[in-house]
Structure formats: structure tokens, C-alpha cells
Short mmCIF file of C-alpha atoms in Angstrom, two decimals:
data_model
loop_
_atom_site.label_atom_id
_atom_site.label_comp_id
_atom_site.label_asym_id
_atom_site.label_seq_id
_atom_site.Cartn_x
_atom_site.Cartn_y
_atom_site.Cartn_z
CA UNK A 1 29.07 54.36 -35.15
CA UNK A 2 27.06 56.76 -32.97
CA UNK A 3 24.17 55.62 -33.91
CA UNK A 4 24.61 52.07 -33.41
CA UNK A 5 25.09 52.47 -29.98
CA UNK A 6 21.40 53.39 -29.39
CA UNK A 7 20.62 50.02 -31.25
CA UNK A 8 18.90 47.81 -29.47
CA UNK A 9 21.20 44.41 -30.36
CA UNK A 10 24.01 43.79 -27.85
CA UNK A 11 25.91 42.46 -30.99
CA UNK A 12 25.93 45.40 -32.69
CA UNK A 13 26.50 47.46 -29.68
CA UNK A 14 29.49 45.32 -28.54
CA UNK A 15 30.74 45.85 -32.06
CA UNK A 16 30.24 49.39 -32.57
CA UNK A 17 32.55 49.99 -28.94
CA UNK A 18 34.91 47.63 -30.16
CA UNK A 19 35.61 49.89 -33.43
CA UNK A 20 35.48 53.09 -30.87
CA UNK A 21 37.77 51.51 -28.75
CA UNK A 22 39.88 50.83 -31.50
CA UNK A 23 40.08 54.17 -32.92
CA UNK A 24 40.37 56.19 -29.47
CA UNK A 25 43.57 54.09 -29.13
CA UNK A 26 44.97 55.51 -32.56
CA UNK A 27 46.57 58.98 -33.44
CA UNK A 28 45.62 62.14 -31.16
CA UNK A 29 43.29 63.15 -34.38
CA UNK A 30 41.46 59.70 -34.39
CA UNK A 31 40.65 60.09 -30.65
CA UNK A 32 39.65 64.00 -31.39
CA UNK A 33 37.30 62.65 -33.88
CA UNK A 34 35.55 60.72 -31.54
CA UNK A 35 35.36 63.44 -28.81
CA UNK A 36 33.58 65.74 -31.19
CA UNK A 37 31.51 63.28 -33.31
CA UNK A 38 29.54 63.23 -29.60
CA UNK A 39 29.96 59.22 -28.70
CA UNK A 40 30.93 59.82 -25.33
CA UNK A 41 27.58 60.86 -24.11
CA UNK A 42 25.70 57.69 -25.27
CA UNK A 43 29.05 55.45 -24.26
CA UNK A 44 28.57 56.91 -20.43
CA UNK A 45 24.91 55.98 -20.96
CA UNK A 46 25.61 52.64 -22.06
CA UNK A 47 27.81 52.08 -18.77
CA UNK A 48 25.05 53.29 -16.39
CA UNK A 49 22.15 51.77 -18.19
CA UNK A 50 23.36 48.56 -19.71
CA UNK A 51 22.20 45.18 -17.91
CA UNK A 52 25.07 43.09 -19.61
CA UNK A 53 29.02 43.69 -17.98
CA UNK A 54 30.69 42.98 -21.43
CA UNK A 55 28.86 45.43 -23.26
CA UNK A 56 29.75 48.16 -19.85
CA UNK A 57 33.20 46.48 -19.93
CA UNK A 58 33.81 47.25 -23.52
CA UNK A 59 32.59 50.91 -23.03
CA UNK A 60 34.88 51.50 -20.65
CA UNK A 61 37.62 50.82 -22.79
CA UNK A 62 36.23 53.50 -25.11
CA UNK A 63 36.52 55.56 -22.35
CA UNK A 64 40.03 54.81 -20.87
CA UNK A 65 41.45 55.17 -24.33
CA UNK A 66 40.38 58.70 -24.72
CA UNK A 67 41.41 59.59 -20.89
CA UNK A 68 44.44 57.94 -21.64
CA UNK A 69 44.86 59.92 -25.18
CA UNK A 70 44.35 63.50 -23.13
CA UNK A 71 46.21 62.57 -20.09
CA UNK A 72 49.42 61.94 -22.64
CA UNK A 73 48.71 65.75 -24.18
#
């Protein structure tokens, strides 16, 4: 999935943070996964940089699930 966030195809993009949304909001490993597999740097990216809300929206999601995950810890 990391990689297909530096795709250039909103599609796939609004895909791949749908699946990292998903998985941030799973078990304390699943979101650990994610932490260290290095996503969050290119999902912050994709916030700043992005010209399209839903793709920035979905990010953020990513985002809130894994604050959410360590603010439960």
C-alpha cells in the first residue's frame, strides 16, 4: 500500500487510504504495522499536497485512526 500512495491515479490513491484506514482502525498490532511500514509520511504529504478534498478527507481518516489507536494505549 505504500507505494500506491505515490501513484499518480486518485482511484488508486483513494483506494489504497481506504484499506489504511481500514486497518489503522483494527487491533493495536494492525495499526503498529502501519506506523512502522512508514505510510504516515507520504499520508501527511498527501493532505498538504493533494488538490482533491476526498482524497485529503480520506487521509485524514488514516490519520485519526492511528491517533485514536495511541491515544487509547
Amino acid at each position: 500500500l505504500y507505494y500506491t500512495l505515490c501513484f499518480n491515479s486518485r482511484m488508486v490513491q483513494v483506494e489504497a487510504l481506504w484499506a489504511l484506514t481500514n486497518i489503522a482502525a483494527g487491533t493495536e498490532r494492525h495499526t503498529e504495522a502501519i506506523v512502522k511500514s512508514g505510510v504516515v509520511p507520504p499520508v501527511i504529504n498527501i493532505i498538504i499536497k493533494s488538490p482533491h478534498s476526498n482524497i485529503q478527507q480520506q487521509a485524514l481518516w488514516v490519520l485519526a485512526n492511528i491517533i485514536g489507536r495511541y491515544l487509547r494505549l
